[in-house]
XYZ file of C-alpha atoms in Angstrom:
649
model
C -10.438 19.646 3.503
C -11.799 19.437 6.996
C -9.048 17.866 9.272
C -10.156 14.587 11.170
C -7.747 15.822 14.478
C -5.593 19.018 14.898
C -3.082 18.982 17.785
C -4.150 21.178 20.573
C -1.290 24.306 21.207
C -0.540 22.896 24.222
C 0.873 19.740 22.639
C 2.169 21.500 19.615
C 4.508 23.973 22.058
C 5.168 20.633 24.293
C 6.336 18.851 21.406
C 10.282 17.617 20.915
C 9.904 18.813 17.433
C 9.415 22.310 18.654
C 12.565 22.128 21.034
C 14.669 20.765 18.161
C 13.494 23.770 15.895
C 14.072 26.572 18.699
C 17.268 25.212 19.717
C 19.250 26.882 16.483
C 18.465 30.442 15.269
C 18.241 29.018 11.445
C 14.748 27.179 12.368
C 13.063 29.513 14.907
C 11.128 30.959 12.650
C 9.737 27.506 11.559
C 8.754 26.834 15.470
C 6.725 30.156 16.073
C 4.650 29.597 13.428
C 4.699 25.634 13.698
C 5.611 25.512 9.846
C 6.459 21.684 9.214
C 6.431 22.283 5.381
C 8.985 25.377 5.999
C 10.951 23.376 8.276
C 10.736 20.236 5.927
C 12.439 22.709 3.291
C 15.048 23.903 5.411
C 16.162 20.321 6.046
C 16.694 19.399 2.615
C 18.468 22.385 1.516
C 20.718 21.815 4.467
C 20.541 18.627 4.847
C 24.245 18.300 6.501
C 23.493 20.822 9.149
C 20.058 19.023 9.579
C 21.260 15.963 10.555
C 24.521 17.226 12.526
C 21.737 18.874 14.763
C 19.787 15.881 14.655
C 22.715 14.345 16.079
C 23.295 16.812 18.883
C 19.531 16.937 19.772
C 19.294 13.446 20.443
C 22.394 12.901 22.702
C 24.175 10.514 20.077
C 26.576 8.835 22.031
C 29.916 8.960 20.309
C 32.555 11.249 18.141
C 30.795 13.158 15.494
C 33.491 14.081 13.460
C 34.278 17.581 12.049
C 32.895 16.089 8.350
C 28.816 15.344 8.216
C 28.279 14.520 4.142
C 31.240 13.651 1.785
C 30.530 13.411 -2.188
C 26.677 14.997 -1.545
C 25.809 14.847 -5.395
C 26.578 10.459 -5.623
C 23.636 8.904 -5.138
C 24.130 6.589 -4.382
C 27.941 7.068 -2.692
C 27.355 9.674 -0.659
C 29.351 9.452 2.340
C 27.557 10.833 5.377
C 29.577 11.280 8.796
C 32.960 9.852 7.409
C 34.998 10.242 10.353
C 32.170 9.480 12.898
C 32.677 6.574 15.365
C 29.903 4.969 17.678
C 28.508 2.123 18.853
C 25.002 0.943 18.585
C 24.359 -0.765 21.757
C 26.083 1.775 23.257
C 23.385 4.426 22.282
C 20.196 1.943 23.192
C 22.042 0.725 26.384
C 22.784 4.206 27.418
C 22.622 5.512 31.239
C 19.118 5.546 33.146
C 17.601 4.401 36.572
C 19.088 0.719 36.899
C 15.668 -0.555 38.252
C 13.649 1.264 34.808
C 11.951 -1.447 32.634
C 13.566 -1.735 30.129
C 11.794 -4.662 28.313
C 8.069 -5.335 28.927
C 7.273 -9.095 26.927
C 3.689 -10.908 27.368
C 2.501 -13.483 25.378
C -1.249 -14.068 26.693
C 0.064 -16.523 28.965
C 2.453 -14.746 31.588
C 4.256 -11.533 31.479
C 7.783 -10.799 32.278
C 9.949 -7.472 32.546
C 13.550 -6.814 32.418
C 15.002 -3.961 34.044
C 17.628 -2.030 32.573
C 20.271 -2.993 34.962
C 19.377 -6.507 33.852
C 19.354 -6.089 30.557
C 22.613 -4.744 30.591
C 24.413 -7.897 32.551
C 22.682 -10.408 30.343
C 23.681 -8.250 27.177
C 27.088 -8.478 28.672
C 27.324 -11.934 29.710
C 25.945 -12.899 26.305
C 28.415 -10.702 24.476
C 31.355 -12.403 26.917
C 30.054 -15.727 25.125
C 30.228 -14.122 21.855
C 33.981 -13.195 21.822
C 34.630 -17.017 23.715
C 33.569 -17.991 20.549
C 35.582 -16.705 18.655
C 33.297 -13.664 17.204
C 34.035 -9.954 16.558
C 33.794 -7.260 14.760
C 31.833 -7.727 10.645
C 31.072 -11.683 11.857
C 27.343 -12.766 11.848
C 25.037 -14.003 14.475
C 21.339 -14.848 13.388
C 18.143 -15.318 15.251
C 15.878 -18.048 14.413
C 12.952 -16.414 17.721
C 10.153 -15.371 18.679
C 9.568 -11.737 19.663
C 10.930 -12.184 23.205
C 13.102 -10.026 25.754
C 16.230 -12.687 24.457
C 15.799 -11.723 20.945
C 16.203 -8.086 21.846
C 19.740 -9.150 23.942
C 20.839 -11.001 21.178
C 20.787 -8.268 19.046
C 22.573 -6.093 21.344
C 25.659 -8.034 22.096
C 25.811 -8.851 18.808
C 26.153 -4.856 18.041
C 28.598 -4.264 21.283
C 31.339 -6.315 19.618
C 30.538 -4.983 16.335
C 28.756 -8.142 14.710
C 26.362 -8.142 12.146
C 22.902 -9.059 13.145
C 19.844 -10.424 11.349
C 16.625 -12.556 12.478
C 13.914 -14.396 11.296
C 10.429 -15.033 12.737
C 10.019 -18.633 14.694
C 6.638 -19.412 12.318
C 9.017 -19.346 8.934
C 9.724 -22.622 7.760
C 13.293 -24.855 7.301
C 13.550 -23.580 3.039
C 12.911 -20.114 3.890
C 15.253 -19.540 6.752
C 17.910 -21.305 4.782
C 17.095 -18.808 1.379
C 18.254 -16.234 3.878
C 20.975 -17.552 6.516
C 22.904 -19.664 4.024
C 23.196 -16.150 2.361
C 25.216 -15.109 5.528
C 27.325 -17.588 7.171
C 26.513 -17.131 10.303
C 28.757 -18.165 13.193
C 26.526 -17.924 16.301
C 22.941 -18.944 15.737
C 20.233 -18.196 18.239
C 17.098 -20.230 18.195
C 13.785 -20.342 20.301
C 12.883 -23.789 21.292
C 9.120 -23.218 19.699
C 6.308 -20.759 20.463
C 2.146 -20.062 20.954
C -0.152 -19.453 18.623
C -3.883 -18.780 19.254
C -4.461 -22.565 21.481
C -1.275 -24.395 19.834
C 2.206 -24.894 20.697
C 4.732 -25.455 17.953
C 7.616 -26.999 18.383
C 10.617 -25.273 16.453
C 13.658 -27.748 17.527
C 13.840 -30.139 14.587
C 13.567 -26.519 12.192
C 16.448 -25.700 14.385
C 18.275 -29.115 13.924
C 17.976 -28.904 9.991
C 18.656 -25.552 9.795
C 21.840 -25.550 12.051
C 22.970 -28.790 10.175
C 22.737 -26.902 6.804
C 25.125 -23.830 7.977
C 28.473 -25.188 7.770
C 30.289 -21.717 9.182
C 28.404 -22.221 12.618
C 30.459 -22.628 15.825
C 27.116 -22.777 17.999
C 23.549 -22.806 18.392
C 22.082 -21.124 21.399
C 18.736 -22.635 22.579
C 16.119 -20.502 23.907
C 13.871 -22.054 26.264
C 9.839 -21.032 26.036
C 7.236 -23.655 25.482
C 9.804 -26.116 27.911
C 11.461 -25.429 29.900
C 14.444 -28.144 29.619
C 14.409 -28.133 25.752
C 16.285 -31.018 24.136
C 19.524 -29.768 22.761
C 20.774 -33.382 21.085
C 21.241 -33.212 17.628
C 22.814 -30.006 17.312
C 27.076 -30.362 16.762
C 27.495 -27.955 19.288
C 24.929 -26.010 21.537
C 24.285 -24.305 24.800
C 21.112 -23.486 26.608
C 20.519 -19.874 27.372
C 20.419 -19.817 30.597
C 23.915 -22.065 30.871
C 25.658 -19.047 29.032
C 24.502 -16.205 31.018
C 25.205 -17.708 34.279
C 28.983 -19.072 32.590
C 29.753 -15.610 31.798
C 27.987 -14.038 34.902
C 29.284 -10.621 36.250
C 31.268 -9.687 32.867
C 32.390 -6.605 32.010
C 30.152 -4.673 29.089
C 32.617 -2.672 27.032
C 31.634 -0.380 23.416
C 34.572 -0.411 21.252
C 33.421 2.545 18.619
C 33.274 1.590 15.039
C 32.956 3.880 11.837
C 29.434 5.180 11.139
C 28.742 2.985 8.239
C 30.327 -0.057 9.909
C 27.297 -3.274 9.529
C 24.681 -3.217 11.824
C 21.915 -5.671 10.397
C 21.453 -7.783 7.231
C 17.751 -7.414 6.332
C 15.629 -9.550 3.803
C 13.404 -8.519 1.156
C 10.432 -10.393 0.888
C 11.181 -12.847 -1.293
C 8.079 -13.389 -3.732
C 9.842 -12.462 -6.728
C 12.736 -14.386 -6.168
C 15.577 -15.347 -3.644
C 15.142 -12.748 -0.470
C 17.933 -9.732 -0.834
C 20.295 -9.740 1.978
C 19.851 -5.849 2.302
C 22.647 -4.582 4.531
C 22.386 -1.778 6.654
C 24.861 0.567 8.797
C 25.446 1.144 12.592
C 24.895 5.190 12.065
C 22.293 5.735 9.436
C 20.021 3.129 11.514
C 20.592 5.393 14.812
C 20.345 8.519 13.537
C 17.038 7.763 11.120
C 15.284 5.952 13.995
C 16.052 8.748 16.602
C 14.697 11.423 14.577
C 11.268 9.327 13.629
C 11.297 8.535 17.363
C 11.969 11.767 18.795
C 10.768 14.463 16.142
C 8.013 12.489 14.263
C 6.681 10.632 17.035
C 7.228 12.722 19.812
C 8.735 9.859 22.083
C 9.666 10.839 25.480
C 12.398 9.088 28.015
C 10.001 6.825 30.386
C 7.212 6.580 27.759
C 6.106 2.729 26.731
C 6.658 1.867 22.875
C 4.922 -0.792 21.609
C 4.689 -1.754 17.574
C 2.467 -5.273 16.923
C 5.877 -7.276 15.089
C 7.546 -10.099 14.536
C 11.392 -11.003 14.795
C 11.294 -11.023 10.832
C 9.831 -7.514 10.125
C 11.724 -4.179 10.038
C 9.246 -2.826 12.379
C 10.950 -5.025 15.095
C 14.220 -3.394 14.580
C 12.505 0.002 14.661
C 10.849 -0.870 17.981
C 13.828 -1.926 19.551
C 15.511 1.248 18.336
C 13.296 3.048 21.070
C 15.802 2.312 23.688
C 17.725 4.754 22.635
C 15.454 7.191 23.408
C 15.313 5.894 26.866
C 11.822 4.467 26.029
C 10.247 1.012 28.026
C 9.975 -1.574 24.565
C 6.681 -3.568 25.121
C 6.701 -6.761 22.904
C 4.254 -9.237 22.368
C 4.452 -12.360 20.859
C 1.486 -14.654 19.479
C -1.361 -13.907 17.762
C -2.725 -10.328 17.473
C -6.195 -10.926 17.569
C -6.568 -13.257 20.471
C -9.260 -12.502 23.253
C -11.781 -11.695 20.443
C -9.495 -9.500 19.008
C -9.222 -7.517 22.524
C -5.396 -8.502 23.532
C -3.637 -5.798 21.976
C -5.999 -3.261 23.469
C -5.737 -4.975 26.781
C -1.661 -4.429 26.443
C -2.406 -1.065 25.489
C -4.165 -0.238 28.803
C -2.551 -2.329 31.407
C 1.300 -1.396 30.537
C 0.359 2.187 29.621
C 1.502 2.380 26.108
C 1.744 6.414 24.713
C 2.782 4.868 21.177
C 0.582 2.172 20.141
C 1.529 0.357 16.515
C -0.393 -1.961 14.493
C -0.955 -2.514 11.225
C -3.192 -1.200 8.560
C -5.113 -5.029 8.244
C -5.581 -5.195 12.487
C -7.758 -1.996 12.441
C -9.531 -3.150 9.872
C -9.803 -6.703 11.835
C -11.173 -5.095 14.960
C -13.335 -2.746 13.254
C -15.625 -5.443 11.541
C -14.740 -7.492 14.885
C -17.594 -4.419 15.950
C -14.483 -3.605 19.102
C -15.115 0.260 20.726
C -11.805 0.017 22.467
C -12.526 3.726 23.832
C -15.898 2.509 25.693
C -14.110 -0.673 27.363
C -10.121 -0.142 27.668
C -8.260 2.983 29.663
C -6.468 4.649 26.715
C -5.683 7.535 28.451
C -1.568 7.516 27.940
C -2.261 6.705 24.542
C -0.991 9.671 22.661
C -0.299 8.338 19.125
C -1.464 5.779 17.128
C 1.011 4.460 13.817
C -0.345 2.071 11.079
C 1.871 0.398 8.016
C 2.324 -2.862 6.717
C -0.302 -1.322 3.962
C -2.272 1.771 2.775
C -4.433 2.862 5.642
C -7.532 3.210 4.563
C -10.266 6.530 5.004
C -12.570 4.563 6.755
C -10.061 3.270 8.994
C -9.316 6.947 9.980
C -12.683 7.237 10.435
C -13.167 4.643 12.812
C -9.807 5.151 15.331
C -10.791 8.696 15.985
C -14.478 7.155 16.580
C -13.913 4.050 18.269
C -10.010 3.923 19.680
C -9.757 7.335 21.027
C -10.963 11.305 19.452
C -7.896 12.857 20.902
C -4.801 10.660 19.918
C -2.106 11.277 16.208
C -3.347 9.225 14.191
C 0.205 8.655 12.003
C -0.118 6.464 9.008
C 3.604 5.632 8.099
C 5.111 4.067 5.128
C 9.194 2.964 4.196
C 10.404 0.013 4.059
C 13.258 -2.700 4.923
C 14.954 -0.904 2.228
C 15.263 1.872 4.166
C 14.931 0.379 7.626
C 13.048 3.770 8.327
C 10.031 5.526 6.559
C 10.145 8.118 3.756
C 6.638 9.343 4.684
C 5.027 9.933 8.348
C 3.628 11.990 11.003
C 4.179 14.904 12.544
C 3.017 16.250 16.318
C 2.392 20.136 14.454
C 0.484 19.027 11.506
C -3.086 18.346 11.380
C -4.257 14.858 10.604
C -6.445 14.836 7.240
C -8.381 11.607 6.397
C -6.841 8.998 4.447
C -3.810 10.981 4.302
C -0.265 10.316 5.480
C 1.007 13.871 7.009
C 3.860 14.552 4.746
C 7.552 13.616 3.902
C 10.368 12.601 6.437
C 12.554 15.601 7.720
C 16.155 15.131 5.912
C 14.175 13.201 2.995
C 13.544 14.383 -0.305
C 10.421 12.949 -1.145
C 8.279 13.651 -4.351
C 6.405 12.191 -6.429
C 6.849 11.572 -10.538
C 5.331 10.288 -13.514
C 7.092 8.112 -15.621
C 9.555 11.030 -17.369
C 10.968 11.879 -14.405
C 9.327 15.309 -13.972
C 7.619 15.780 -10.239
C 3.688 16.118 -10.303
C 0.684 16.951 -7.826
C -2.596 15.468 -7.388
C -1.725 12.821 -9.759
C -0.677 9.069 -8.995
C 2.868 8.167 -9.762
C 6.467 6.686 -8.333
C 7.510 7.594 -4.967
C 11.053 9.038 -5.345
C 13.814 10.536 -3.124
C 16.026 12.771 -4.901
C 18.823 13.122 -2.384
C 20.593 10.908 -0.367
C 20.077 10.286 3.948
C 22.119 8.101 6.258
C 20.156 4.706 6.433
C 20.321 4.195 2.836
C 21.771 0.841 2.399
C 25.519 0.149 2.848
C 24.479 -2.179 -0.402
C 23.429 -5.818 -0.983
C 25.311 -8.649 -0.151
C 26.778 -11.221 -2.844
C 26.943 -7.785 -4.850
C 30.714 -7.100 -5.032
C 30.175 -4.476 -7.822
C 26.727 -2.903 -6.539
C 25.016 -3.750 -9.936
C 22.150 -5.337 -8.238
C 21.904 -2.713 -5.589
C 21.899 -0.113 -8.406
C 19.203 -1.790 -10.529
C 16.648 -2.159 -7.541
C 16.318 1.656 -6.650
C 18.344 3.754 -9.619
C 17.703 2.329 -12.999
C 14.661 3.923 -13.503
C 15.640 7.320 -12.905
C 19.520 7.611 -12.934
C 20.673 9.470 -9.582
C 16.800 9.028 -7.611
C 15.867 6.683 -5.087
C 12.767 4.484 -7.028
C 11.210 3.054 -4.134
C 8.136 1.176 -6.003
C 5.367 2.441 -4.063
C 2.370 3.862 -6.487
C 1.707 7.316 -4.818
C 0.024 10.890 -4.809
C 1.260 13.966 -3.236
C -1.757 16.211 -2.536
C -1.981 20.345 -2.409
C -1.497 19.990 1.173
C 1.566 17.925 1.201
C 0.068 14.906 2.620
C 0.543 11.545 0.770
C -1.515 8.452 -0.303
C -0.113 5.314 -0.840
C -1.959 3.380 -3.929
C 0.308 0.339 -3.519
C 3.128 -1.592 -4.940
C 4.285 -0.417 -8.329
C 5.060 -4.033 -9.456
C 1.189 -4.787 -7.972
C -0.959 -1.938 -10.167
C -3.460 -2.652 -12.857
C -3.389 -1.232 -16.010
C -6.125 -2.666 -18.364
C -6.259 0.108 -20.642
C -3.563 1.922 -20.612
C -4.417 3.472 -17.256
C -2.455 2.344 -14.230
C -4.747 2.081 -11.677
C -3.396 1.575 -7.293
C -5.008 -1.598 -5.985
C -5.250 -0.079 -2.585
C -7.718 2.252 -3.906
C -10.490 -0.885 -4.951
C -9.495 -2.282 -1.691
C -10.654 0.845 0.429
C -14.098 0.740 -0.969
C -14.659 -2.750 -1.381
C -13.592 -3.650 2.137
C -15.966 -1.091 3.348
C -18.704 -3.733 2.364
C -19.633 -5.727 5.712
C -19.949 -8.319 3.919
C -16.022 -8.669 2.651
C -13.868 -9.409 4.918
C -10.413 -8.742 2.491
C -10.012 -8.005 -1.096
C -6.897 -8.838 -3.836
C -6.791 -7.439 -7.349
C -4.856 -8.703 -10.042
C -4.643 -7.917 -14.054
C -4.674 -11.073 -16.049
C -3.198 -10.971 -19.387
C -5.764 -12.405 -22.267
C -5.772 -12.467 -26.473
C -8.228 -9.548 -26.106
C -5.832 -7.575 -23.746
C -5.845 -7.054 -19.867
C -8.592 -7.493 -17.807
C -9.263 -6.985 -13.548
C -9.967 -9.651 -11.451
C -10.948 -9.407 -7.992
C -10.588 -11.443 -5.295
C -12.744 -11.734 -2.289
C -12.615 -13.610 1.010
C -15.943 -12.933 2.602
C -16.781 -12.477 6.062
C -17.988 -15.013 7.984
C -21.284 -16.288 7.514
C -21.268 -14.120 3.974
C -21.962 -15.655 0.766
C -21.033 -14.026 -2.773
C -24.324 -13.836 -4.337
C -25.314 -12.228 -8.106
C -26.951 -9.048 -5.874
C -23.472 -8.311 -4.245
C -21.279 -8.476 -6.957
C -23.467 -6.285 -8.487
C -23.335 -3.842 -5.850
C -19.362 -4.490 -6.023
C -19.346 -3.370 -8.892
C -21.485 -0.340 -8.834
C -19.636 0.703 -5.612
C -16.601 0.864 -7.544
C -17.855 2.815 -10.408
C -19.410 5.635 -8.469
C -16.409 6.171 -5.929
C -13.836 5.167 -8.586
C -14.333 4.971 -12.073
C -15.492 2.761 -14.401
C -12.209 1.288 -14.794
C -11.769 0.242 -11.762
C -14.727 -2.030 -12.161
C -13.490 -6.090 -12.272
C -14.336 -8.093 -15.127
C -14.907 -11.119 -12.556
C -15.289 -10.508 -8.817
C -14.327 -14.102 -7.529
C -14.811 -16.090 -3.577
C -11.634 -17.495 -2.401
C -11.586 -19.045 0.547
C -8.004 -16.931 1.475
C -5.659 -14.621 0.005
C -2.316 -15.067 0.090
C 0.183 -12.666 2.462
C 3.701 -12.417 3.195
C 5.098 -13.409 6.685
C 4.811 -9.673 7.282
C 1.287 -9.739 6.421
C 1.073 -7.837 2.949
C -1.258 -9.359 0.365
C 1.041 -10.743 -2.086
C -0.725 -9.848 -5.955
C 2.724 -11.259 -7.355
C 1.918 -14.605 -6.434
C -1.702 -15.112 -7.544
C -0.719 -12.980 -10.782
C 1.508 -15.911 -11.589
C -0.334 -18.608 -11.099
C -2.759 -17.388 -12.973
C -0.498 -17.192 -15.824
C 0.450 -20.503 -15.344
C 4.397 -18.903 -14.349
C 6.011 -20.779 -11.121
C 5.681 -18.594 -7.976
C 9.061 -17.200 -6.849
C 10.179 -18.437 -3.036
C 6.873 -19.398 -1.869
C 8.362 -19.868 1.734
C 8.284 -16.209 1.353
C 3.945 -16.709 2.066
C 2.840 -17.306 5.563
C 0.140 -18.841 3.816
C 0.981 -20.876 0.881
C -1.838 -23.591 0.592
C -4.037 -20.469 -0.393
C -3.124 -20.472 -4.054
C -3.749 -24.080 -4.589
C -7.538 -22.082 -4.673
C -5.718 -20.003 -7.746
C -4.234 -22.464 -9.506
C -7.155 -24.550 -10.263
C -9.764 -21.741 -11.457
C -10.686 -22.123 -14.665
C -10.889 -18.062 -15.499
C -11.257 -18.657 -19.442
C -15.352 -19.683 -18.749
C -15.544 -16.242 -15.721
């Protein structure tokens, strides 16, 4: 294959993952030649040394310990850095220029930066509050915000006393912030007083009345203000306005007690759609380490460079942005919605604060790209230097079209993980070329493969993602799990001892991956399982499709495709185009890829992190009752579903 982009030598011997391969005699070898797949060896067969250097590299603040990985064969129970001690904030809050912005937030409204010298008091003043309280170390605090410069300080006093932290977006609704706080008891809750979207402002106080009322352990809600700016704080049994606690606890002192490596850092929630969200929790250390070695290695991030990732408060990628800090990166966050301005905001954020890492996901470039947007003809891009897509399977075309319309000269890094993971298990590289429709290769540290359904590791073929070995941010476990049974069932009961992550997947020649989609989400009519992400890449090539779901519904003559389509505007599903649907995806497919029905609908439901959710329109077809549909940011959509009749299509 022809690569779409190859990093120029210059960049390649400029890269941090060439420093961090020089700087031990072991990996040299791997640097001169700029050998990621030799390199990617090393670090699994040494995994312990890996990561103690990964450690060292990035300046971890804290004591390593003389012990790296404890019980190395348990997965899971693995034990990695068992004597370590360290404090998150600590590491994101370490020493730089006090006047360096720290914290860039606009909103297509106003824009508003925090230095680092300010960030620090108000992180200190808020974490003064915090212990006034009553709080410390293993209590919760919870964030019901927007994706704001508070959110962010939250968070970090939270982790300076050694609380657990977790958040939720300000558009979820009363039942689905209370499937997931009343899960957690939190004692300090932190809510935004509303927030903008496209012309509207939403008012989120009464959500934050109900949902307060409903959490008996809470000691006090702290009101954020935003859309007023004197919110109305009756109604609550005890609460305090932001700005009345940072100027109570004004001039405190900021201290870092160090905790054990695997002490609780965040609680993070699963979905949802098939059931109650999991309260997945995750560790101080793994979450550091992981995150400074995708930052740093994988994404080449440099101290002064600006980091922005298009997120909400209730997606992992917004604790994976924050993370940045740490590598004395400016955070750029943006709250509203990502297509305002004709779909030009982003780009315009992009420009005028300089961003060198610019994340979206997979769904925006395909947004802008029928939008018809050339960013590179009408926006300065010139700090960009890498451009990271998840959320879903990025797409060939999309390739395609960043390298013709964003920028030629930019790493293009398609990235996929999870919340599971809080990290990726597949990503870029700054030494590898960039293929089309390809993610780069495997994580360094992670033992990635792929395998068919008896457990033996194959090439070229589709199959389960897997990772045979254990890394730091696996999961400390779930909670309301005493004996881990649940835990063990989600990843391991597939294949005994491997990490089943549930992502359909092929490993090419070249060591690159491709993504097919959920494993819970394939089709397989007849007896073939078939990734829906592939019949989405070639039918929302079609102008005249805006988005595309596929689902396989069960009938007495056996399973059959359906397939979904919400047309772009001004587009019409006509006899002539489903025909050409369906002759599109027998010549770049196969012929079992063609749908039995293609079918209009007016939307397609997507989780409040924007994946299309097959699980719920697979069971309303089949008549079953849709599993925590507060987990949908757009539940009216499959009142569409519901009332097909499919037995006459």
């Amino acid at each position: 294959m022809t690569p779409i982009w190859t990093p120029s030598a210059a960049r390649r011997e400029n890269a941090s993952l060439t420093a961090f391969a020089r700087s031990d005699a072991a990996t040299q070898g791997f640097a001169a030649s700029f050998d990621y797949a030799g390199l990617h060896r090393w670090s699994i067969e040494h995994r312990a040394e890996f990561w103690s250097r990964v450690w060292d590299f990035c300046g971890v603040i804290g004591d390593k310990g003389a012990r790296v990985l404890r019980d190395d064969e348990r997965m899971p129970g693995s034990r990695w850095f068992p004597e370590a001690r360290l404090n998150y904030a600590e590491n994101l809050l370490r020493e730089r220029s006090p006047d360096a912005p720290a914290l860039v937030f606009r909103d297509g409204r106003a824009r508003r930066q925090l230095r680092f010298d300010e960030l620090k008091r108000d992180v200190a003043s808020l974490a003064a509050h915090l212990r006034a309280l009553g709080l410390g170390a293993g209590d919760t605090v919870a964030a019901y915000t927007h994706n704001c410069p508070q959110t962010v300080t939250a968070m970090l006093a939270a982790a300076s006393i050694g609380a657990v932290f977790a958040s939720c977006s300000a558009d979820f609704g009363v039942a689905g912030v209370l499937s997931r706080f009343s899960q957690i008891a939190p004692k300090a809750l932190f809510v935004s007083d509303g927030y903008y979207y496209k012309d509207q402002t939403i008012d989120r106080l009464q959500n934050a009345r109900e949902i307060a009322a409903a959490l008996p352990g809470l000691r006090e809600t702290i009101v954020i203000p935003y859309v007023s700016r004197t919110p109305d704080v009756s109604g609550f049994a005890a609460s305090r306005l932001w700005p009345d606690v940072l100027a109570a606890h004004d001039g405190a002192e900021l201290s870092f007690p160090r905790l054990p490596f695997d002490h609780p850092l965040y609680v993070m929630f699963s979905s949802g759609t098939t059931g109650a969200p999991k309260c997945i929790l995750h560790g101080a250390g793994g979450t550091l380490l992981q995150h400074l070695k995708e930052h740093r290695l994988h994404c080449d991030l440099r101290a002064a460079d600006r980091v922005f990732y298009a997120t909400t408060t209730g997606w992992m990628m917004w604790n994976w942005l924050v993370s940045a800090l740490a590598s004395e990166a400016t955070v750029l966050l943006y709250d509203g919605f990502f297509l305002e301005r004709d779909g030009k905001a982003l780009f315009d954020l992009a420009e005028e604060e300089r961003a060198a890492l610019f994340g979206v996901s997979s769904g925006f470039l395909k947004a802008v790209e029928k939008l018809g947007l050339t960013p590179r003809k009408t926006h300065d891009l010139s700090s960009l230097r890498l451009v990271a897509a998840t959320g879903s399977p990025l797409p060939p075309e999309s390739f395609d079209y960043v390298y013709r319309a964003i920028k030629s000269d930019v790493h293009l890094a398609s990235i996929s993980g999870g919340t599971d993971i809080i990290s990726c298990f597949v990503l870029g590289n700054p030494w590898q070329a960039v293929q089309r429709g390809e993610i780069q290769g495997a994580g360094l540290g992670m033992s990635v493969e792929v395998w068919d359904k008896a457990g033996r590791r194959i090439w070229g073929e589709q199959g389960e993602l897997v990772c045979t070995r254990s890394f730091p941010s696996m999961p400390l476990g779930f909670l309301n799990d005493p004996e881990g049974a649940k835990y063990r069932d989600a990843y391991f009961s597939s294949y005994p001892g491997v990490w089943r992550h549930g992502d359909y997947a092929t490993q090419t020649q070249s060591g690159g991956f491709i993504i097919h989609g959920r494993s819970d989400a394939t089709l397989n009519p007849q007896g073939v399982r078939i990734g829906t992400a592939d019949i989405y890449n070639v039918v929302e090539s079609m102008r005249e499709i805006e988005e595309a779901l596929a689902v396989e519904q069960q009938t007495d003559e056996g399973g059959r495709i359906l397939l979904f389509v919400k047309m772009a505007a001004g587009c019409t599903l006509s006899p002539a185009l489903t025909a050409a649907v369906k002759k599109k995806l027998r010549a770049e497919l196969s012929p079992r890829h063609v749908p039995a029905a293609v079918i209009a609908a007016p939307e397609l439901p997507h989780t409040r992190s924007g994946k299309l959710s097959e699980i719920a329109v697979k069971d309303v077809i089949h008549g079953r009752p849709v599993q925590n549909v507060e987990a949908l940011a757009n539940p009216q959509s499959l009142c569409f579903f519901a009332d097909l009749a499919l037995d006459r299509m």
